[in-house]
Each structure stands twice: as structure tokens, then as C-alpha cells.
Amino acid sequence: MVQTDLKPTLTSLSDFDLKTYLQTKKELVEKALDESLTIEKPEKIYEAMRYSLLAGGKRLRPILCLATAELLSQNEVIAMPTACALEMIHTMSLIHDDLPAMDNDNYRRGRLTNHKVYGEDIAILAGDGLLAYAFEYVAENTKNIPTERIVKVLGILAKAVGANGLVGGQVMDLDCEGKSDVTAETLTSIHRKKTGALLEACVSCGAVLSGASIDDLTRLSIYAQNIGLAFQIIDDILDVTATTEELGKTAGKDISSQKATYPKLWGIQTSQTKAEELVNDAITQLSVYGKKALPLQAIAQYIVKRKN
Ligand code: GRG
């Protein structure tokens, strides 16, 4: 029988070895992050920044950026400084999120939170230091790329961080604590900013660095918005169903902080179904790229299957 290349995408997707892919990319990212930030004076602040930046985590954001660059330009090296910057921004948001004035948590990524080790003053400054360094790192280390693409990337990062991104989402989230009448519309608006904006920036930055067309940018943005929301829905489910050991952070925190969550609004089963629908839509968006899109499609599937 003649072997055909036209196997349905989903068959190829189930054959894709995501575990090895994620492990390989994670090792590259860990090495780049380690090299990105060396200890200078005053040592205390560099140690605090490195403590959280090198504390592990899934490294999903840098991997999304690298995978997008690989898809469009077969060149992930050009995206590594931006991938590191995205992880610096994500890490700073976790440090600030864990502060007593915010979510007040003692554990993150399986170890004590930054302020528990270095004190609140240094934790705030470590977050600020990482945020500023993210932009410096992209500007100074992105090579062999037209300057206008680098400027565009810096703009995308700034937008994802600001009042229409992480900051705005966090403010809305804090405002909704203790309220029982939060609608699905409001919750989705919170998470599109708080979680989705940075995940979308990962994909958009990888695309812009690769010289993406408007059509590429549009379909990749839709992919990213869908996986961003699915990621948060699963995050809410795991907060109820997983243990502190599995999560590496305090489980059940959403209930004790009286947070508005998707399981509270829809129940666990409906929340899971909605996340799966979003991910299926995300996968379909990328079918135009054929097998080259398998890594991003497999990452989308992983988002609804993950256990931490
Ligand atoms: C950006 C100036 C500035 C301030 C930050 C605190 C804050 C404002 C925003 C909070 C953002 C936040 C913590 C969103 C939650 C996103 C989320 C679901 C994080 C968990 O991500 P994972 O599971 O974590 O990828 P790992 O540890 O694997 O990287």
C-alpha cells in the first residue's frame, strides 16, 4: 500500500513527542536564563532576582516564544533574548503576586516565596529589577534582526505588562475578591489581561521577530488568546483538585481568598469542557501550517492535560 503524507492532523498530533520537546526546550531556556543574570553589586538584589528566576517552573512562556519563531522562521536563536525577557516578566509578576499586599503566599515553585526569604522590601525591588532588566535584555541582546522589529517587540512587552495587561488584570482580580456576583464576562476580562496578555505576547513576539505577515499574526493571536483563557480555566480547576505538593504552591488558595473562579461559576466539568473547546479552536487555527505547527498544537493540548 502507498504511504500517504495526508494523515489527519490529529493523528500526527498524538504521535508528537511533546515530553521530549518540552524537556529539550526547557534545558535551553534554563541555560540562557542562568547566563542572562550574573551576580553583581549590590549582591543582595541580584541574589533575590536569581532566586526566583532560576526556581524552575514549566518555562511555558519562553517555550511558546521559541516555538513560534521556529514555526515561522526556523530560527529560534533570534528569539532567545525575548524568551528570557518573557520569563523575567512572568517571574516578577509571581514575586509581586505572592506579596502580603496581594495574594500573600508562602510557597511558589515548590520553595519559599521571595519575600519569605529576602523580606518584602527586597522582594518588591527584585520584581522591579527583573521587570526593568527584561527590556534592557531584549534591547541589548537581540541580534541580526531589523531594529523596527525589536522596537515592536519592546512595545508588545510593555503593553502586556501595563494597565491593559498584567497590572489591570491584577487590579480587577483584587477588586472581585469576596464578591459573589462576578459574571463570566468580567472573569474572562480579568484573565485575558492577567494571564492571557503575557501568553499572547509570547507568541506575538516570536512572530514579529520572525517577520510574520498580518495573516500569521492574526491567526497566532487567536491561537494564543484561546490557550491563554484555557490555561487560566485549568489553573482554577487545579487549585481545587490538585495538592500543594503537585502545584508547588498553596492549593485551595482561591477558595480561602474568596476569589471569583471558573469552577465556582460553571462547576468543574463544564469548566474543563470549555477549556477543551478553546484548545481545539486554537489547534484548528494553526492547521494551515501543516506539520510545522505540531509543537504549538501539542502545547495547546498539554495546557488542558497538565497536572501543575
Ligand atoms: C507587571 C508591574 C507588574 C505587576 C504585576 C502581581 C501582578 C501585577 C499580576 C499578577 C499576574 C499573575 C501572577 C497571573 C497569574 C498567571 C498564572 C496562571 C501563573 C502561573 O503560571 P505557570 O503555571 O507557573 O506557568 P510556572 O511556575 O510553571 O511558571
Tab-separated table of C-alpha atoms and ligand atoms in Angstrom:
chain	number	residue	atom	x	y	z
A	1	MET	CA	0.000	0.000	0.000
A	2	VAL	CA	1.243	3.517	-0.831
A	3	GLN	CA	2.134	5.529	2.264
A	4	THR	CA	0.339	8.868	2.089
A	5	ASP	CA	1.505	12.087	3.768
A	6	LEU	CA	-2.045	13.281	4.252
A	7	LYS	CA	-2.679	11.731	7.641
A	8	PRO	CA	-5.211	13.767	9.635
A	9	THR	CA	-3.520	16.392	11.813
A	10	LEU	CA	-4.860	14.858	14.995
A	11	THR	CA	-3.119	11.534	14.266
A	12	SER	CA	0.178	13.374	13.817
A	13	LEU	CA	-0.520	15.335	16.962
A	14	SER	CA	-0.936	12.211	19.053
A	15	ASP	CA	2.377	10.924	17.605
A	16	PHE	CA	4.253	14.103	18.515
A	17	ASP	CA	6.688	13.574	21.402
A	18	LEU	CA	5.831	16.667	23.421
A	19	LYS	CA	7.563	15.422	26.572
A	20	THR	CA	10.952	15.336	24.839
A	21	TYR	CA	10.229	18.618	23.035
A	22	LEU	CA	9.386	20.450	26.272
A	23	GLN	CA	12.345	18.937	28.123
A	24	THR	CA	14.808	19.937	25.369
A	25	LYS	CA	13.483	23.497	25.153
A	26	LYS	CA	13.343	23.831	28.918
A	27	GLU	CA	17.031	22.913	29.208
A	28	LEU	CA	17.939	25.536	26.579
A	29	VAL	CA	15.885	28.163	28.392
A	30	GLU	CA	17.327	27.282	31.822
A	31	LYS	CA	20.868	27.688	30.468
A	32	ALA	CA	20.051	31.006	28.770
A	33	LEU	CA	18.364	32.335	31.911
A	34	ASP	CA	21.287	31.315	34.087
A	35	GLU	CA	23.688	33.139	31.766
A	36	SER	CA	21.416	36.172	31.445
A	37	LEU	CA	21.761	37.343	35.031
A	38	THR	CA	25.076	37.195	36.865
A	39	ILE	CA	25.661	38.418	40.403
A	40	GLU	CA	26.931	41.984	40.625
A	41	LYS	CA	26.890	44.550	43.406
A	42	PRO	CA	24.771	45.011	45.462
A	43	GLU	CA	24.787	41.196	45.661
A	44	LYS	CA	21.595	41.015	47.728
A	45	ILE	CA	19.318	42.217	44.935
A	46	TYR	CA	20.939	40.044	42.258
A	47	GLU	CA	20.651	37.005	44.536
A	48	ALA	CA	16.956	37.728	45.153
A	49	MET	CA	16.324	38.152	41.418
A	50	ARG	CA	18.151	34.913	40.596
A	51	TYR	CA	16.425	33.053	43.457
A	52	SER	CA	13.041	33.386	41.741
A	53	LEU	CA	14.180	33.479	38.110
A	54	LEU	CA	16.038	30.176	38.442
A	55	ALA	CA	13.472	28.443	40.645
A	56	GLY	CA	12.188	26.177	37.882
A	57	GLY	CA	8.621	26.344	36.678
A	58	LYS	CA	7.356	24.995	33.393
A	59	ARG	CA	9.024	27.751	31.283
A	60	LEU	CA	5.917	27.721	29.122
A	61	ARG	CA	6.176	31.380	28.115
A	62	PRO	CA	9.707	31.281	26.686
A	63	ILE	CA	8.949	27.937	25.022
A	64	LEU	CA	5.897	29.449	23.298
A	65	CYS	CA	8.046	32.303	22.006
A	66	LEU	CA	10.748	29.939	20.715
A	67	ALA	CA	8.217	27.557	19.143
A	68	THR	CA	6.545	30.422	17.271
A	69	ALA	CA	9.874	31.680	15.928
A	70	GLU	CA	10.739	28.128	14.908
A	71	LEU	CA	7.404	27.780	13.109
A	72	LEU	CA	7.742	30.971	11.074
A	73	SER	CA	11.493	31.361	10.542
A	74	GLN	CA	13.051	28.009	11.521
A	75	ASN	CA	15.304	30.127	13.738
A	76	GLU	CA	14.668	30.101	17.474
A	77	VAL	CA	18.062	31.642	18.317
A	78	ILE	CA	16.858	35.105	17.288
A	79	ALA	CA	14.065	34.814	19.872
A	80	MET	CA	16.071	33.613	22.892
A	81	PRO	CA	16.697	37.083	24.464
A	82	THR	CA	12.953	37.848	24.187
A	83	ALA	CA	12.096	34.377	25.518
A	84	CYS	CA	14.272	35.111	28.581
A	85	ALA	CA	12.673	38.539	28.984
A	86	LEU	CA	9.197	36.978	28.955
A	87	GLU	CA	10.246	34.641	31.775
A	88	MET	CA	11.736	37.604	33.701
A	89	ILE	CA	8.420	39.461	33.416
A	90	HIS	CA	6.429	36.367	34.382
A	91	THR	CA	8.712	35.774	37.383
A	92	MET	CA	8.396	39.372	38.553
A	93	SER	CA	4.613	39.075	38.384
A	94	LEU	CA	4.758	35.923	40.539
A	95	ILE	CA	7.014	37.629	43.116
A	96	HIS	CA	4.641	40.597	43.395
A	97	ASP	CA	1.535	38.383	43.296
A	98	ASP	CA	2.822	36.445	46.327
A	99	LEU	CA	3.398	39.573	48.460
A	100	PRO	CA	1.270	40.090	51.598
A	101	ALA	CA	-0.392	43.112	49.938
A	102	MET	CA	-1.538	40.867	47.071
A	103	ASP	CA	-2.180	37.104	47.362
A	104	ASN	CA	0.021	36.652	50.453
A	105	ASP	CA	1.501	33.245	49.740
A	106	ASN	CA	4.400	31.403	51.347
A	107	TYR	CA	5.218	28.909	48.596
A	108	ARG	CA	5.912	29.159	44.889
A	109	ARG	CA	7.529	26.666	42.545
A	110	GLY	CA	7.990	24.304	45.473
A	111	ARG	CA	10.044	26.691	47.601
A	112	LEU	CA	9.555	29.662	49.908
A	113	THR	CA	8.328	32.817	48.176
A	114	ASN	CA	10.806	35.616	47.539
A	115	HIS	CA	9.592	37.863	50.376
A	116	LYS	CA	9.737	34.961	52.854
A	117	VAL	CA	13.462	34.598	52.103
A	118	TYR	CA	14.586	38.182	51.408
A	119	GLY	CA	11.879	40.303	53.090
A	120	GLU	CA	9.128	42.368	51.493
A	121	ASP	CA	11.329	45.338	50.650
A	122	ILE	CA	13.840	43.300	48.678
A	123	ALA	CA	11.102	41.165	47.046
A	124	ILE	CA	9.404	44.293	45.679
A	125	LEU	CA	12.743	45.549	44.378
A	126	ALA	CA	13.678	42.130	42.944
A	127	GLY	CA	10.453	42.227	40.918
A	128	ASP	CA	11.186	45.799	39.795
A	129	GLY	CA	14.747	44.812	38.893
A	130	LEU	CA	13.580	41.859	36.792
A	131	LEU	CA	10.985	43.976	35.001
A	132	ALA	CA	13.493	46.669	34.022
A	133	TYR	CA	16.122	44.090	33.090
A	134	ALA	CA	13.699	42.288	30.753
A	135	PHE	CA	13.557	45.346	28.478
A	136	GLU	CA	17.301	46.010	28.744
A	137	TYR	CA	17.994	42.381	27.880
A	138	VAL	CA	15.911	42.419	24.691
A	139	ALA	CA	17.329	45.757	23.551
A	140	GLU	CA	20.955	44.766	24.126
A	141	ASN	CA	20.977	41.108	23.134
A	142	THR	CA	18.663	40.669	20.146
A	143	LYS	CA	20.959	40.248	17.140
A	144	ASN	CA	20.551	40.039	13.356
A	145	ILE	CA	17.007	41.415	13.401
A	146	PRO	CA	15.803	44.690	11.824
A	147	THR	CA	15.582	47.388	14.502
A	148	GLU	CA	11.906	48.093	13.801
A	149	ARG	CA	11.023	44.511	14.766
A	150	ILE	CA	12.893	44.893	18.061
A	151	VAL	CA	11.080	48.163	18.799
A	152	LYS	CA	7.780	46.409	18.043
A	153	VAL	CA	8.663	43.599	20.458
A	154	LEU	CA	9.506	46.104	23.207
A	155	GLY	CA	6.093	47.712	22.641
A	156	ILE	CA	4.289	44.356	22.808
A	157	LEU	CA	6.044	43.514	26.094
A	158	ALA	CA	5.214	46.911	27.626
A	159	LYS	CA	1.559	46.607	26.613
A	160	ALA	CA	1.274	43.122	28.119
A	161	VAL	CA	2.639	44.387	31.447
A	162	GLY	CA	0.625	47.607	31.788
A	163	ALA	CA	-2.863	48.651	32.829
A	164	ASN	CA	-4.447	46.766	29.929
A	165	GLY	CA	-2.424	43.646	30.789
A	166	LEU	CA	-0.944	42.168	33.973
A	167	VAL	CA	-1.410	45.287	36.107
A	168	GLY	CA	-5.018	45.916	35.051
A	169	GLY	CA	-5.956	42.247	35.383
A	170	GLN	CA	-4.489	42.097	38.879
A	171	VAL	CA	-6.405	45.220	39.943
A	172	MET	CA	-9.688	43.778	38.647
A	173	ASP	CA	-8.927	40.430	40.310
A	174	LEU	CA	-8.286	42.093	43.679
A	175	ASP	CA	-11.485	44.144	43.285
A	176	CYS	CA	-13.537	40.976	42.764
A	177	GLU	CA	-12.274	39.181	45.896
A	178	GLY	CA	-15.152	38.365	48.230
A	179	LYS	CA	-17.813	39.251	45.652
A	180	SER	CA	-20.360	36.556	44.809
A	181	ASP	CA	-21.899	38.231	41.740
A	182	VAL	CA	-18.910	38.217	39.372
A	183	THR	CA	-20.113	37.360	35.868
A	184	ALA	CA	-18.380	35.110	33.319
A	185	GLU	CA	-17.817	38.218	31.203
A	186	THR	CA	-15.956	40.013	33.993
A	187	LEU	CA	-13.952	36.917	34.901
A	188	THR	CA	-12.901	36.453	31.291
A	189	SER	CA	-11.932	40.112	31.030
A	190	ILE	CA	-9.763	39.740	34.164
A	191	HIS	CA	-7.955	36.700	32.857
A	192	ARG	CA	-7.489	37.950	29.324
A	193	LYS	CA	-5.438	40.715	30.965
A	194	LYS	CA	-3.900	38.959	33.955
A	195	THR	CA	-2.892	35.677	32.306
A	196	GLY	CA	-3.765	35.918	28.618
A	197	ALA	CA	-1.946	39.135	27.698
A	198	LEU	CA	1.514	37.790	28.538
A	199	LEU	CA	0.860	34.420	26.886
A	200	GLU	CA	-0.306	36.243	23.759
A	201	ALA	CA	2.804	38.437	23.900
A	202	CYS	CA	4.983	35.287	23.889
A	203	VAL	CA	3.503	34.176	20.587
A	204	SER	CA	3.282	37.676	19.065
A	205	CYS	CA	6.914	38.459	19.922
A	206	GLY	CA	8.131	35.189	18.382
A	207	ALA	CA	6.075	36.020	15.287
A	208	VAL	CA	7.224	39.641	14.963
A	209	LEU	CA	10.894	38.684	15.366
A	210	SER	CA	10.386	36.216	12.501
A	211	GLY	CA	8.887	38.857	10.209
A	212	ALA	CA	5.348	37.447	10.353
A	213	SER	CA	2.689	38.584	7.890
A	214	ILE	CA	-0.579	40.168	9.101
A	215	ASP	CA	-2.338	36.844	8.428
A	216	ASP	CA	0.239	34.950	10.520
A	217	LEU	CA	-0.100	37.463	13.342
A	218	THR	CA	-3.889	37.287	13.295
A	219	ARG	CA	-4.175	33.507	13.442
A	220	LEU	CA	-1.373	33.193	16.003
A	221	SER	CA	-3.037	35.834	18.198
A	222	ILE	CA	-6.318	33.916	18.116
A	223	TYR	CA	-4.417	30.712	18.965
A	224	ALA	CA	-2.724	32.496	21.893
A	225	GLN	CA	-5.904	34.125	23.214
A	226	ASN	CA	-7.626	30.744	23.250
A	227	ILE	CA	-4.813	28.920	25.011
A	228	GLY	CA	-4.441	31.844	27.447
A	229	LEU	CA	-8.010	31.547	28.616
A	230	ALA	CA	-7.868	27.750	28.653
A	231	PHE	CA	-4.680	27.965	30.738
A	232	GLN	CA	-6.450	30.060	33.388
A	233	ILE	CA	-9.555	27.843	33.448
A	234	ILE	CA	-7.311	24.821	34.100
A	235	ASP	CA	-5.368	26.832	36.689
A	236	ASP	CA	-8.654	27.451	38.550
A	237	ILE	CA	-9.581	23.746	38.318
A	238	LEU	CA	-6.160	22.620	39.582
A	239	ASP	CA	-6.456	24.971	42.544
A	240	VAL	CA	-9.415	22.831	43.664
A	241	THR	CA	-8.324	19.366	42.505
A	242	ALA	CA	-4.511	19.230	42.923
A	243	THR	CA	-2.390	19.125	46.069
A	244	THR	CA	0.108	21.712	47.320
A	245	GLU	CA	2.919	19.247	46.509
A	246	GLU	CA	1.698	18.795	42.932
A	247	LEU	CA	1.269	22.540	42.399
A	248	GLY	CA	4.407	23.731	44.201
A	249	LYS	CA	2.209	26.489	45.664
A	250	THR	CA	-0.598	26.537	48.207
A	251	ALA	CA	-3.605	24.584	46.892
A	252	GLY	CA	-7.152	25.759	47.658
A	253	LYS	CA	-5.997	29.382	47.763
A	254	ASP	CA	-8.828	30.639	45.541
A	255	ILE	CA	-11.462	29.412	47.996
A	256	SER	CA	-9.697	30.778	51.082
A	257	SER	CA	-9.177	34.153	49.346
A	258	GLN	CA	-12.791	34.147	48.116
A	259	LYS	CA	-11.671	34.568	44.508
A	260	ALA	CA	-14.013	34.518	41.552
A	261	THR	CA	-13.146	31.376	39.574
A	262	TYR	CA	-14.472	29.362	36.642
A	263	PRO	CA	-15.265	26.213	38.700
A	264	LYS	CA	-17.261	28.425	41.086
A	265	LEU	CA	-19.181	29.872	38.149
A	266	TRP	CA	-19.638	26.807	35.947
A	267	GLY	CA	-18.592	23.739	38.005
A	268	ILE	CA	-15.513	21.642	37.275
A	269	GLN	CA	-16.885	19.546	34.400
A	270	THR	CA	-18.253	22.477	32.369
A	271	SER	CA	-15.065	24.444	33.012
A	272	GLN	CA	-12.980	21.515	31.706
A	273	THR	CA	-15.207	21.217	28.604
A	274	LYS	CA	-14.921	24.951	27.857
A	275	ALA	CA	-11.115	24.770	28.185
A	276	GLU	CA	-11.037	21.815	25.777
A	277	GLU	CA	-13.208	23.707	23.259
A	278	LEU	CA	-10.872	26.705	23.393
A	279	VAL	CA	-7.860	24.471	22.835
A	280	ASN	CA	-9.488	22.658	19.905
A	281	ASP	CA	-10.195	26.047	18.289
A	282	ALA	CA	-6.577	27.055	18.897
A	283	ILE	CA	-5.313	23.876	17.235
A	284	THR	CA	-7.581	24.415	14.216
A	285	GLN	CA	-6.276	27.980	13.758
A	286	LEU	CA	-2.833	26.568	13.013
A	287	SER	CA	-3.833	23.759	10.635
A	288	VAL	CA	-2.796	25.969	7.689
A	289	TYR	CA	0.874	25.431	8.713
A	290	GLY	CA	0.655	21.636	8.444
A	291	LYS	CA	3.129	19.570	10.441
A	292	LYS	CA	5.305	22.599	11.221
A	293	ALA	CA	2.615	23.641	13.709
A	294	LEU	CA	2.730	20.384	15.678
A	295	PRO	CA	4.782	21.798	18.595
A	296	LEU	CA	2.381	24.727	19.157
A	297	GLN	CA	-0.629	22.450	18.701
A	298	ALA	CA	0.760	19.895	21.142
A	299	ILE	CA	1.485	22.674	23.669
A	300	ALA	CA	-2.174	23.722	23.372
A	301	GLN	CA	-3.282	20.164	24.163
A	302	TYR	CA	-0.855	19.981	27.095
A	303	ILE	CA	-2.467	23.073	28.601
A	304	VAL	CA	-5.709	21.207	29.274
A	305	LYS	CA	-3.996	17.971	30.324
A	306	ARG	CA	-1.384	19.408	32.657
A	307	LYS	CA	-1.281	18.427	36.325
A	308	ASN	CA	0.509	21.521	37.654
B	1	GRG	C1	3.640	43.593	35.937
B	1	GRG	C2	4.222	45.740	37.113
B	1	GRG	C3	3.585	44.416	37.154
B	1	GRG	C4	2.972	43.993	38.265
B	1	GRG	C5	2.426	42.642	38.410
B	1	GRG	C6	1.065	40.840	40.516
B	1	GRG	C7	0.634	41.249	39.164
B	1	GRG	C8	0.955	42.634	38.725
B	1	GRG	C9	-0.035	40.440	38.339
B	1	GRG	C10	-0.341	39.027	38.655
B	1	GRG	C11	-0.106	38.193	37.451
B	1	GRG	C12	-0.259	36.724	37.760
B	1	GRG	C13	0.506	36.146	38.875
B	1	GRG	C14	-1.073	35.983	36.984
B	1	GRG	C15	-1.266	34.531	37.172
B	1	GRG	C16	-0.745	33.823	35.970
B	1	GRG	C17	-0.536	32.362	36.236
B	1	GRG	C18	-1.669	31.462	35.960
B	1	GRG	C19	0.631	31.960	36.715
B	1	GRG	C20	1.063	30.554	36.849
B	1	GRG	O1	1.841	30.290	35.690
B	1	GRG	P1	2.556	28.886	35.476
B	1	GRG	O2	1.637	27.778	35.901
B	1	GRG	O3	3.736	28.964	36.527
B	1	GRG	O4	3.070	28.834	34.096
B	1	GRG	P2	5.221	28.384	36.414
B	1	GRG	O5	5.718	28.401	37.830
B	1	GRG	O6	5.147	26.994	35.834
B	1	GRG	O7	5.996	29.319	35.546
